[in-house]
PDB file of N, CA and C in Angstrom:
ATOM      1  N   MET A   1     -22.563 -26.780  35.925  1.00 52.00           N
ATOM      2  CA  MET A   1     -22.728 -26.966  37.334  1.00 52.00           C
ATOM      3  C   MET A   1     -23.793 -28.021  37.594  1.00 52.00           C
ATOM      4  N   ALA A   2     -23.376 -29.219  37.730  1.00 59.00           N
ATOM      5  CA  ALA A   2     -24.303 -30.316  37.986  1.00 59.00           C
ATOM      6  C   ALA A   2     -24.926 -30.172  39.365  1.00 59.00           C
ATOM      7  N   GLY A   3     -26.226 -30.387  39.434  1.00 62.00           N
ATOM      8  CA  GLY A   3     -26.909 -30.347  40.716  1.00 62.00           C
ATOM      9  C   GLY A   3     -27.293 -28.957  41.202  1.00 62.00           C
ATOM     10  N   THR A   4     -27.030 -27.937  40.415  1.00 67.00           N
ATOM     11  CA  THR A   4     -27.377 -26.576  40.814  1.00 67.00           C
ATOM     12  C   THR A   4     -28.682 -26.175  40.139  1.00 67.00           C
ATOM     13  N   ALA A   5     -29.669 -25.849  40.933  1.00 68.00           N
ATOM     14  CA  ALA A   5     -30.959 -25.425  40.393  1.00 68.00           C
ATOM     15  C   ALA A   5     -30.927 -23.919  40.149  1.00 68.00           C
ATOM     16  N   PRO A   6     -31.582 -23.459  39.086  1.00 75.00           N
ATOM     17  CA  PRO A   6     -31.628 -22.018  38.836  1.00 75.00           C
ATOM     18  C   PRO A   6     -32.458 -21.326  39.917  1.00 75.00           C
ATOM     19  N   GLY A   7     -32.157 -20.063  40.160  1.00 83.00           N
ATOM     20  CA  GLY A   7     -32.903 -19.297  41.154  1.00 83.00           C
ATOM     21  C   GLY A   7     -34.324 -19.026  40.685  1.00 83.00           C
ATOM     22  N   THR A   8     -35.244 -19.071  41.603  1.00 91.00           N
ATOM     23  CA  THR A   8     -36.626 -18.725  41.271  1.00 91.00           C
ATOM     24  C   THR A   8     -36.750 -17.205  41.282  1.00 91.00           C
ATOM     25  N   PRO A   9     -37.755 -16.657  40.626  1.00 92.00           N
ATOM     26  CA  PRO A   9     -37.931 -15.205  40.650  1.00 92.00           C
ATOM     27  C   PRO A   9     -38.008 -14.645  42.072  1.00 92.00           C
ATOM     28  N   ARG A  10     -38.656 -15.367  42.972  1.00 91.00           N
ATOM     29  CA  ARG A  10     -38.775 -14.904  44.357  1.00 91.00           C
ATOM     30  C   ARG A  10     -37.402 -14.815  45.039  1.00 91.00           C
ATOM     31  N   VAL A  11     -36.570 -15.826  44.829  1.00 91.00           N
ATOM     32  CA  VAL A  11     -35.229 -15.832  45.419  1.00 91.00           C
ATOM     33  C   VAL A  11     -34.375 -14.721  44.813  1.00 91.00           C
ATOM     34  N   LEU A  12     -34.446 -14.559  43.508  1.00 92.00           N
ATOM     35  CA  LEU A  12     -33.668 -13.519  42.847  1.00 92.00           C
ATOM     36  C   LEU A  12     -34.093 -12.120  43.306  1.00 92.00           C
ATOM     37  N   ARG A  13     -35.410 -11.907  43.495  1.00 93.00           N
ATOM     38  CA  ARG A  13     -35.881 -10.627  44.026  1.00 93.00           C
ATOM     39  C   ARG A  13     -35.325 -10.381  45.419  1.00 93.00           C
ATOM     40  N   ALA A  14     -35.338 -11.409  46.251  1.00 92.00           N
ATOM     41  CA  ALA A  14     -34.821 -11.275  47.621  1.00 92.00           C
ATOM     42  C   ALA A  14     -33.336 -10.935  47.610  1.00 92.00           C
ATOM     43  N   ILE A  15     -32.578 -11.568  46.733  1.00 93.00           N
ATOM     44  CA  ILE A  15     -31.150 -11.274  46.628  1.00 93.00           C
ATOM     45  C   ILE A  15     -30.938  -9.832  46.169  1.00 93.00           C
ATOM     46  N   ASN A  16     -31.669  -9.412  45.143  1.00 94.00           N
ATOM     47  CA  ASN A  16     -31.545  -8.039  44.639  1.00 94.00           C
ATOM     48  C   ASN A  16     -31.949  -7.021  45.695  1.00 94.00           C
ATOM     49  N   ASP A  17     -33.021  -7.302  46.433  1.00 92.00           N
ATOM     50  CA  ASP A  17     -33.471  -6.403  47.499  1.00 92.00           C
ATOM     51  C   ASP A  17     -32.371  -6.240  48.549  1.00 92.00           C
ATOM     52  N   ARG A  18     -31.780  -7.351  48.920  1.00 91.00           N
ATOM     53  CA  ARG A  18     -30.728  -7.310  49.942  1.00 91.00           C
ATOM     54  C   ARG A  18     -29.526  -6.504  49.459  1.00 91.00           C
ATOM     55  N   VAL A  19     -29.114  -6.723  48.218  1.00 93.00           N
ATOM     56  CA  VAL A  19     -27.978  -5.981  47.663  1.00 93.00           C
ATOM     57  C   VAL A  19     -28.282  -4.482  47.664  1.00 93.00           C
ATOM     58  N   ALA A  20     -29.486  -4.104  47.253  1.00 90.00           N
ATOM     59  CA  ALA A  20     -29.858  -2.686  47.223  1.00 90.00           C
ATOM     60  C   ALA A  20     -29.867  -2.098  48.636  1.00 90.00           C
ATOM     61  N   LEU A  21     -30.407  -2.815  49.608  1.00 87.00           N
ATOM     62  CA  LEU A  21     -30.403  -2.332  50.989  1.00 87.00           C
ATOM     63  C   LEU A  21     -28.980  -2.154  51.500  1.00 87.00           C
ATOM     64  N   GLU A  22     -28.114  -3.104  51.203  1.00 88.00           N
ATOM     65  CA  GLU A  22     -26.718  -2.999  51.634  1.00 88.00           C
ATOM     66  C   GLU A  22     -26.046  -1.775  51.005  1.00 88.00           C
ATOM     67  N   LEU A  23     -26.329  -1.513  49.730  1.00 89.00           N
ATOM     68  CA  LEU A  23     -25.773  -0.331  49.066  1.00 89.00           C
ATOM     69  C   LEU A  23     -26.275   0.951  49.715  1.00 89.00           C
ATOM     70  N   LEU A  24     -27.567   1.002  49.999  1.00 87.00           N
ATOM     71  CA  LEU A  24     -28.136   2.199  50.618  1.00 87.00           C
ATOM     72  C   LEU A  24     -27.577   2.423  52.022  1.00 87.00           C
ATOM     73  N   LEU A  25     -27.390   1.357  52.756  1.00 84.00           N
ATOM     74  CA  LEU A  25     -26.805   1.489  54.092  1.00 84.00           C
ATOM     75  C   LEU A  25     -25.351   1.931  54.021  1.00 84.00           C
ATOM     76  N   ALA A  26     -24.623   1.452  53.019  1.00 86.00           N
ATOM     77  CA  ALA A  26     -23.209   1.785  52.876  1.00 86.00           C
ATOM     78  C   ALA A  26     -22.992   3.189  52.307  1.00 86.00           C
ATOM     79  N   HIS A  27     -23.830   3.601  51.352  1.00 84.00           N
ATOM     80  CA  HIS A  27     -23.606   4.855  50.629  1.00 84.00           C
ATOM     81  C   HIS A  27     -24.533   5.989  51.044  1.00 84.00           C
ATOM     82  N   GLY A  28     -25.583   5.692  51.783  1.00 81.00           N
ATOM     83  CA  GLY A  28     -26.565   6.720  52.094  1.00 81.00           C
ATOM     84  C   GLY A  28     -27.549   6.850  50.943  1.00 81.00           C
ATOM     85  N   SER A  29     -28.026   8.048  50.685  1.00 83.00           N
ATOM     86  CA  SER A  29     -29.023   8.277  49.630  1.00 83.00           C
ATOM     87  C   SER A  29     -28.446   7.979  48.254  1.00 83.00           C
ATOM     88  N   LEU A  30     -29.232   7.262  47.452  1.00 85.00           N
ATOM     89  CA  LEU A  30     -28.867   6.955  46.069  1.00 85.00           C
ATOM     90  C   LEU A  30     -30.095   7.120  45.191  1.00 85.00           C
ATOM     91  N   SER A  31     -29.891   7.591  43.986  1.00 84.00           N
ATOM     92  CA  SER A  31     -30.998   7.686  43.042  1.00 84.00           C
ATOM     93  C   SER A  31     -31.331   6.294  42.508  1.00 84.00           C
ATOM     94  N   ARG A  32     -32.497   6.174  41.910  1.00 85.00           N
ATOM     95  CA  ARG A  32     -32.886   4.897  41.294  1.00 85.00           C
ATOM     96  C   ARG A  32     -31.882   4.491  40.219  1.00 85.00           C
ATOM     97  N   GLY A  33     -31.467   5.456  39.422  1.00 86.00           N
ATOM     98  CA  GLY A  33     -30.498   5.170  38.368  1.00 86.00           C
ATOM     99  C   GLY A  33     -29.168   4.699  38.911  1.00 86.00           C
ATOM    100  N   ARG A  34     -28.717   5.319  39.986  1.00 87.00           N
ATOM    101  CA  ARG A  34     -27.441   4.934  40.609  1.00 87.00           C
ATOM    102  C   ARG A  34     -27.539   3.527  41.199  1.00 87.00           C
ATOM    103  N   VAL A  35     -28.661   3.198  41.829  1.00 89.00           N
ATOM    104  CA  VAL A  35     -28.851   1.839  42.344  1.00 89.00           C
ATOM    105  C   VAL A  35     -28.774   0.849  41.183  1.00 89.00           C
ATOM    106  N   GLY A  36     -29.400   1.188  40.066  1.00 91.00           N
ATOM    107  CA  GLY A  36     -29.347   0.320  38.892  1.00 91.00           C
ATOM    108  C   GLY A  36     -27.932   0.118  38.393  1.00 91.00           C
ATOM    109  N   ARG A  37     -27.168   1.203  38.314  1.00 92.00           N
ATOM    110  CA  ARG A  37     -25.783   1.094  37.833  1.00 92.00           C
ATOM    111  C   ARG A  37     -24.924   0.275  38.802  1.00 92.00           C
ATOM    112  N   LEU A  38     -25.072   0.513  40.102  1.00 93.00           N
ATOM    113  CA  LEU A  38     -24.248  -0.196  41.086  1.00 93.00           C
ATOM    114  C   LEU A  38     -24.585  -1.683  41.188  1.00 93.00           C
ATOM    115  N   THR A  39     -25.844  -2.029  40.954  1.00 94.00           N
ATOM    116  CA  THR A  39     -26.253  -3.436  41.035  1.00 94.00           C
ATOM    117  C   THR A  39     -26.134  -4.158  39.699  1.00 94.00           C
ATOM    118  N   GLY A  40     -26.072  -3.406  38.613  1.00 95.00           N
ATOM    119  CA  GLY A  40     -26.056  -4.018  37.293  1.00 95.00           C
ATOM    120  C   GLY A  40     -27.447  -4.357  36.786  1.00 95.00           C
ATOM    121  N   LEU A  41     -28.476  -3.898  37.503  1.00 95.00           N
ATOM    122  CA  LEU A  41     -29.855  -4.146  37.093  1.00 95.00           C
ATOM    123  C   LEU A  41     -30.303  -3.085  36.099  1.00 95.00           C
ATOM    124  N   SER A  42     -31.283  -3.426  35.276  1.00 93.00           N
ATOM    125  CA  SER A  42     -31.842  -2.448  34.357  1.00 93.00           C
ATOM    126  C   SER A  42     -32.572  -1.373  35.161  1.00 93.00           C
ATOM    127  N   LYS A  43     -32.787  -0.206  34.538  1.00 87.00           N
ATOM    128  CA  LYS A  43     -33.503   0.872  35.229  1.00 87.00           C
ATOM    129  C   LYS A  43     -34.910   0.450  35.653  1.00 87.00           C
ATOM    130  N   PRO A  44     -35.683  -0.213  34.777  1.00 91.00           N
ATOM    131  CA  PRO A  44     -37.019  -0.646  35.217  1.00 91.00           C
ATOM    132  C   PRO A  44     -36.969  -1.625  36.386  1.00 91.00           C
ATOM    133  N   THR A  45     -36.006  -2.549  36.376  1.00 93.00           N
ATOM    134  CA  THR A  45     -35.898  -3.513  37.468  1.00 93.00           C
ATOM    135  C   THR A  45     -35.499  -2.823  38.761  1.00 93.00           C
ATOM    136  N   ALA A  46     -34.551  -1.893  38.688  1.00 90.00           N
ATOM    137  CA  ALA A  46     -34.134  -1.140  39.882  1.00 90.00           C
ATOM    138  C   ALA A  46     -35.301  -0.314  40.417  1.00 90.00           C
ATOM    139  N   SER A  47     -36.079   0.269  39.529  1.00 88.00           N
ATOM    140  CA  SER A  47     -37.232   1.068  39.945  1.00 88.00           C
ATOM    141  C   SER A  47     -38.272   0.196  40.651  1.00 88.00           C
ATOM    142  N   GLN A  48     -38.554  -0.978  40.089  1.00 92.00           N
ATOM    143  CA  GLN A  48     -39.503  -1.901  40.720  1.00 92.00           C
ATOM    144  C   GLN A  48     -38.999  -2.346  42.084  1.00 92.00           C
ATOM    145  N   LEU A  49     -37.721  -2.633  42.170  1.00 91.00           N
ATOM    146  CA  LEU A  49     -37.115  -3.065  43.422  1.00 91.00           C
ATOM    147  C   LEU A  49     -37.283  -1.986  44.487  1.00 91.00           C
ATOM    148  N   LEU A  50     -36.959  -0.745  44.156  1.00 89.00           N
ATOM    149  CA  LEU A  50     -37.048   0.337  45.126  1.00 89.00           C
ATOM    150  C   LEU A  50     -38.498   0.664  45.489  1.00 89.00           C
ATOM    151  N   THR A  51     -39.397   0.535  44.541  1.00 89.00           N
ATOM    152  CA  THR A  51     -40.818   0.722  44.832  1.00 89.00           C
ATOM    153  C   THR A  51     -41.292  -0.335  45.823  1.00 89.00           C
ATOM    154  N   ARG A  52     -40.854  -1.575  45.619  1.00 90.00           N
ATOM    155  CA  ARG A  52     -41.198  -2.677  46.520  1.00 90.00           C
ATOM    156  C   ARG A  52     -40.633  -2.421  47.927  1.00 90.00           C
ATOM    157  N   LEU A  53     -39.380  -1.977  48.014  1.00 88.00           N
ATOM    158  CA  LEU A  53     -38.761  -1.703  49.308  1.00 88.00           C
ATOM    159  C   LEU A  53     -39.411  -0.505  49.996  1.00 88.00           C
ATOM    160  N   GLU A  54     -39.807   0.482  49.204  1.00 86.00           N
ATOM    161  CA  GLU A  54     -40.487   1.657  49.754  1.00 86.00           C
ATOM    162  C   GLU A  54     -41.856   1.260  50.316  1.00 86.00           C
ATOM    163  N   ALA A  55     -42.584   0.422  49.589  1.00 86.00           N
ATOM    164  CA  ALA A  55     -43.898  -0.039  50.040  1.00 86.00           C
ATOM    165  C   ALA A  55     -43.784  -0.868  51.321  1.00 86.00           C
ATOM    166  N   ALA A  56     -42.665  -1.569  51.465  1.00 86.00           N
ATOM    167  CA  ALA A  56     -42.441  -2.380  52.664  1.00 86.00           C
ATOM    168  C   ALA A  56     -41.919  -1.538  53.831  1.00 86.00           C
ATOM    169  N   GLY A  57     -41.663  -0.251  53.575  1.00 81.00           N
ATOM    170  CA  GLY A  57     -41.171   0.629  54.629  1.00 81.00           C
ATOM    171  C   GLY A  57     -39.685   0.485  54.905  1.00 81.00           C
ATOM    172  N   LEU A  58     -38.953  -0.140  53.996  1.00 84.00           N
ATOM    173  CA  LEU A  58     -37.519  -0.336  54.179  1.00 84.00           C
ATOM    174  C   LEU A  58     -36.677   0.797  53.619  1.00 84.00           C
ATOM    175  N   VAL A  59     -37.210   1.535  52.677  1.00 85.00           N
ATOM    176  CA  VAL A  59     -36.534   2.728  52.161  1.00 85.00           C
ATOM    177  C   VAL A  59     -37.547   3.854  52.109  1.00 85.00           C
ATOM    178  N   ARG A  60     -37.040   5.074  52.086  1.00 83.00           N
ATOM    179  CA  ARG A  60     -37.937   6.225  51.986  1.00 83.00           C
ATOM    180  C   ARG A  60     -37.369   7.216  50.988  1.00 83.00           C
ATOM    181  N   ARG A  61     -38.255   7.962  50.381  1.00 80.00           N
ATOM    182  CA  ARG A  61     -37.873   8.999  49.435  1.00 80.00           C
ATOM    183  C   ARG A  61     -37.388  10.201  50.237  1.00 80.00           C
ATOM    184  N   VAL A  62     -36.199  10.706  49.907  1.00 76.00           N
ATOM    185  CA  VAL A  62     -35.648  11.816  50.678  1.00 76.00           C
ATOM    186  C   VAL A  62     -35.424  13.088  49.871  1.00 76.00           C
ATOM    187  N   ALA A  63     -35.489  13.030  48.546  1.00 62.00           N
ATOM    188  CA  ALA A  63     -35.254  14.234  47.747  1.00 62.00           C
ATOM    189  C   ALA A  63     -35.792  14.052  46.332  1.00 62.00           C
ATOM    190  N   SER A  64     -36.102  15.156  45.699  1.00 59.00           N
ATOM    191  CA  SER A  64     -36.463  15.188  44.283  1.00 59.00           C
ATOM    192  C   SER A  64     -35.745  16.361  43.648  1.00 59.00           C
ATOM    193  N   ALA A  65     -35.425  16.245  42.391  1.00 57.00           N
ATOM    194  CA  ALA A  65     -34.719  17.319  41.711  1.00 57.00           C
ATOM    195  C   ALA A  65     -35.324  17.563  40.341  1.00 57.00           C
ATOM    196  N   ASN A  66     -35.375  18.798  39.923  1.00 52.00           N
ATOM    197  CA  ASN A  66     -35.820  19.180  38.594  1.00 52.00           C
ATOM    198  C   ASN A  66     -34.579  19.553  37.809  1.00 52.00           C
ATOM    199  N   ARG A  67     -34.270  18.829  36.763  1.00 48.00           N
ATOM    200  CA  ARG A  67     -33.031  19.031  36.014  1.00 48.00           C
ATOM    201  C   ARG A  67     -33.290  19.687  34.659  1.00 48.00           C
ATOM    202  N   GLY A  68     -32.490  20.677  34.359  1.00 43.00           N
ATOM    203  CA  GLY A  68     -32.460  21.266  33.031  1.00 43.00           C
ATOM    204  C   GLY A  68     -33.792  21.750  32.505  1.00 43.00           C
ATOM    205  N   GLY A  69     -34.693  22.174  33.351  1.00 43.00           N
ATOM    206  CA  GLY A  69     -35.986  22.662  32.907  1.00 43.00           C
ATOM    207  C   GLY A  69     -36.983  21.559  32.598  1.00 43.00           C
ATOM    208  N   PHE A  70     -36.565  20.341  32.588  1.00 42.00           N
ATOM    209  CA  PHE A  70     -37.472  19.223  32.352  1.00 42.00           C
ATOM    210  C   PHE A  70     -38.206  18.883  33.640  1.00 42.00           C
ATOM    211  N   GLN A  71     -39.309  18.225  33.530  1.00 36.00           N
ATOM    212  CA  GLN A  71     -40.085  17.820  34.693  1.00 36.00           C
ATOM    213  C   GLN A  71     -39.694  16.425  35.179  1.00 36.00           C
ATOM    214  N   ALA A  72     -38.556  15.928  34.735  1.00 40.00           N
ATOM    215  CA  ALA A  72     -38.108  14.603  35.179  1.00 40.00           C
ATOM    216  C   ALA A  72     -37.698  14.676  36.641  1.00 40.00           C
ATOM    217  N   LEU A  73     -38.293  13.831  37.462  1.00 46.00           N
ATOM    218  CA  LEU A  73     -37.952  13.786  38.878  1.00 46.00           C
ATOM    219  C   LEU A  73     -37.051  12.588  39.121  1.00 46.00           C
ATOM    220  N   GLU A  74     -35.977  12.825  39.825  1.00 52.00           N
ATOM    221  CA  GLU A  74     -35.073  11.741  40.200  1.00 52.00           C
ATOM    222  C   GLU A  74     -35.265  11.493  41.683  1.00 52.00           C
ATOM    223  N   SER A  75     -35.658  10.305  42.026  1.00 57.00           N
ATOM    224  CA  SER A  75     -35.937   9.973  43.424  1.00 57.00           C
ATOM    225  C   SER A  75     -34.677   9.444  44.082  1.00 57.00           C
ATOM    226  N   ALA A  76     -34.269  10.078  45.134  1.00 66.00           N
ATOM    227  CA  ALA A  76     -33.155   9.561  45.932  1.00 66.00           C
ATOM    228  C   ALA A  76     -33.766   8.790  47.081  1.00 66.00           C
ATOM    229  N   LEU A  77     -33.270   7.615  47.311  1.00 66.00           N
ATOM    230  CA  LEU A  77     -33.833   6.753  48.346  1.00 66.00           C
ATOM    231  C   LEU A  77     -32.749   6.403  49.359  1.00 66.00           C
ATOM    232  N   ALA A  78     -33.126   6.342  50.590  1.00 68.00           N
ATOM    233  CA  ALA A  78     -32.185   5.967  51.642  1.00 68.00           C
ATOM    234  C   ALA A  78     -32.809   4.874  52.501  1.00 68.00           C
ATOM    235  N   ALA A  79     -32.004   3.984  52.967  1.00 68.00           N
ATOM    236  CA  ALA A  79     -32.518   2.920  53.832  1.00 68.00           C
ATOM    237  C   ALA A  79     -33.033   3.533  55.126  1.00 68.00           C
ATOM    238  N   THR A  80     -34.189   3.078  55.548  1.00 68.00           N
ATOM    239  CA  THR A  80     -34.750   3.501  56.821  1.00 68.00           C
ATOM    240  C   THR A  80     -34.104   2.627  57.880  1.00 68.00           C
ATOM    241  N   ARG A  81     -33.080   3.136  58.504  1.00 62.00           N
ATOM    242  CA  ARG A  81     -32.232   2.328  59.384  1.00 62.00           C
ATOM    243  C   ARG A  81     -32.996   1.682  60.531  1.00 62.00           C
ATOM    244  N   ASP A  82     -33.979   2.341  61.100  1.00 60.00           N
ATOM    245  CA  ASP A  82     -34.682   1.733  62.224  1.00 60.00           C
ATOM    246  C   ASP A  82     -35.606   0.604  61.798  1.00 60.00           C
ATOM    247  N   GLU A  83     -35.878   0.470  60.510  1.00 56.00           N
ATOM    248  CA  GLU A  83     -36.717  -0.613  60.007  1.00 56.00           C
ATOM    249  C   GLU A  83     -35.888  -1.813  59.573  1.00 56.00           C
ATOM    250  N   VAL A  84     -34.599  -1.621  59.351  1.00 50.00           N
ATOM    251  CA  VAL A  84     -33.725  -2.703  58.899  1.00 50.00           C
ATOM    252  C   VAL A  84     -32.988  -3.221  60.116  1.00 50.00           C
ATOM    253  N   PHE A  85     -33.453  -4.316  60.663  1.00 46.00           N
ATOM    254  CA  PHE A  85     -32.878  -4.839  61.900  1.00 46.00           C
ATOM    255  C   PHE A  85     -31.619  -5.646  61.630  1.00 46.00           C
ATOM    256  N   ASP A  86     -31.678  -6.552  60.673  1.00 43.00           N
ATOM    257  CA  ASP A  86     -30.527  -7.396  60.383  1.00 43.00           C
ATOM    258  C   ASP A  86     -30.608  -7.860  58.946  1.00 43.00           C
ATOM    259  N   ILE A  87     -29.809  -7.254  58.097  1.00 41.00           N
ATOM    260  CA  ILE A  87     -29.824  -7.647  56.686  1.00 41.00           C
ATOM    261  C   ILE A  87     -28.735  -8.659  56.385  1.00 41.00           C
ATOM    262  N   SER A  88     -28.006  -9.107  57.406  1.00 42.00           N
ATOM    263  CA  SER A  88     -26.924 -10.045  57.171  1.00 42.00           C
ATOM    264  C   SER A  88     -27.388 -11.499  57.194  1.00 42.00           C
ATOM    265  N   ARG A  89     -28.653 -11.731  57.504  1.00 38.00           N
ATOM    266  CA  ARG A  89     -29.152 -13.118  57.533  1.00 38.00           C
ATOM    267  C   ARG A  89     -29.559 -13.603  56.186  1.00 38.00           C
TER     268      ARG A  89
END
């Protein structure tokens, strides 16, 4: 692809953030792992993305679960609809 510049980390983060917000708006609550699977991102990258969106007030934690006696918590996150004005831009 002649003339095409690679995406900068900032642009790629913005694209990933938007995709995750669109998924949350379309599907409702999703776990970090599910967001990773649906976006194709690694679990650490999906976790960082959701932490960033949570800190920005764009998503909120809505549930935690204790599975199989382990203390592993799975965070389900949902888009905070009143904070997302227009994600189509």
